Coordinates of C-alpha atoms in Angstrom, one line a residue:
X1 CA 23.7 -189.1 291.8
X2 CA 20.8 -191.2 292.5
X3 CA 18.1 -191.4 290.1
X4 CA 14.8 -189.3 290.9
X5 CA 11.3 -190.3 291.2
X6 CA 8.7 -187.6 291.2
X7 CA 5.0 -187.9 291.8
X8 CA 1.9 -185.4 292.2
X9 CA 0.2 -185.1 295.6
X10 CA -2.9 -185.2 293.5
X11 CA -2.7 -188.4 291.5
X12 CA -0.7 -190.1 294.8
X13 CA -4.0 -190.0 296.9
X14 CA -5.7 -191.2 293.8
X15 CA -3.4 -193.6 292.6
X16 CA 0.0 -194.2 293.1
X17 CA 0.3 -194.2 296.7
X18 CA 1.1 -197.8 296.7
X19 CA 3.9 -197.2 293.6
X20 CA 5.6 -194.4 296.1
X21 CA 5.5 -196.8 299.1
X22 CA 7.1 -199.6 297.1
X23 CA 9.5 -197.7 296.1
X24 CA 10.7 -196.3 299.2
X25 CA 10.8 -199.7 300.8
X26 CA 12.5 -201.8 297.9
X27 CA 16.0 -202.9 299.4
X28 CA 17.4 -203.2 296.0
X29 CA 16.4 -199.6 294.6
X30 CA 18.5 -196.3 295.5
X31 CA 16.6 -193.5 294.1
X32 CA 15.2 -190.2 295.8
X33 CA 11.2 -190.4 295.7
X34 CA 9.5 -187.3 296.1
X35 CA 6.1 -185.7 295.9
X36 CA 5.4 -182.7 294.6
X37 CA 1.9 -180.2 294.9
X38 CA 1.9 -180.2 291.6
X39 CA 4.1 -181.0 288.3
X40 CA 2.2 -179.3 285.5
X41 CA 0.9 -182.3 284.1
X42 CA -3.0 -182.0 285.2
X43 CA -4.6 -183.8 282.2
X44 CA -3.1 -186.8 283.1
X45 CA -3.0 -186.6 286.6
X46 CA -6.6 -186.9 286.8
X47 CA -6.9 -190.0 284.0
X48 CA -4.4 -192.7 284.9
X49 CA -1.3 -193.2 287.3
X50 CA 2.2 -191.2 286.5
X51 CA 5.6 -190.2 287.7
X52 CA 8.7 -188.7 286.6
X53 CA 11.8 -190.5 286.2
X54 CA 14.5 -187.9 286.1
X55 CA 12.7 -185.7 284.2
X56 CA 10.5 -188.2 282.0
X57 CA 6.9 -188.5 282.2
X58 CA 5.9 -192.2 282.6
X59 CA 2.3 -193.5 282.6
X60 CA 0.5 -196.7 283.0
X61 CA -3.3 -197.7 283.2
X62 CA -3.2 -199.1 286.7
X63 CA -0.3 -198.9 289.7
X64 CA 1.0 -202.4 289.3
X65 CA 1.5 -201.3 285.7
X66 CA 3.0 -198.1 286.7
X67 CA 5.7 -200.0 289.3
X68 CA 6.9 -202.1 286.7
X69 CA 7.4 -199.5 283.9
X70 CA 9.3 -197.3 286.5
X71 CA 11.5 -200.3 287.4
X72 CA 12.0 -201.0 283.7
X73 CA 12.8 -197.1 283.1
X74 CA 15.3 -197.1 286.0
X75 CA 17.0 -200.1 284.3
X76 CA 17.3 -199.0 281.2
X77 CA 19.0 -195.7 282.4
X78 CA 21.6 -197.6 284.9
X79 CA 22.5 -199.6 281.5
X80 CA 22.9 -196.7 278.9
X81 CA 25.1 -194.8 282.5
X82 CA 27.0 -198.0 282.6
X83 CA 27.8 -197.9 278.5
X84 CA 28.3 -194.5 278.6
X85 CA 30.9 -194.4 281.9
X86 CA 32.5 -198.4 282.4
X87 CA 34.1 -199.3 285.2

């Protein structure tokens, strides 16, 4: 199962729009980006960049920040998957 990347319409048009983009068009990332209305997290949504990663709320100050800490997150899940299930 691919890993899943959620974002809110509402802080992609402010924010993340750039971090959604990337994502979609990294050649070495296979993970389902989606956008949602809403995801119940409107405090934040309206102060600083976020996304889901399957499940996990994941914030930065800026998009550039927000890129890498997704990256980082996907990473450390593919790791604790590979300890958990090796080849």
């Amino acid at each position: 199962m691919k890993p899943l990347v959620e974002f809110c319409a509402s802080n992609v048009s402010s924010y993340t729009q750039s971090v959604v983009d990337a994502l979609e068009n990294d050649p070495e990332l296979d993970v389902d980006v989606l956008e949602y209305g809403c995801l119940g997290y409107c405090g934040e949504c309206y102060m600083e960049p976020f996304a889901l990663v399957n499940g996990t709320l994941v914030q930065a100050p800026t998009a550039d920040e927000l890129l890498v800490k997704i990256k980082n997150k996907l990473r450390e899940e593919e790791e604790l998957l590979d300890a958990d299930f090796p080849l």
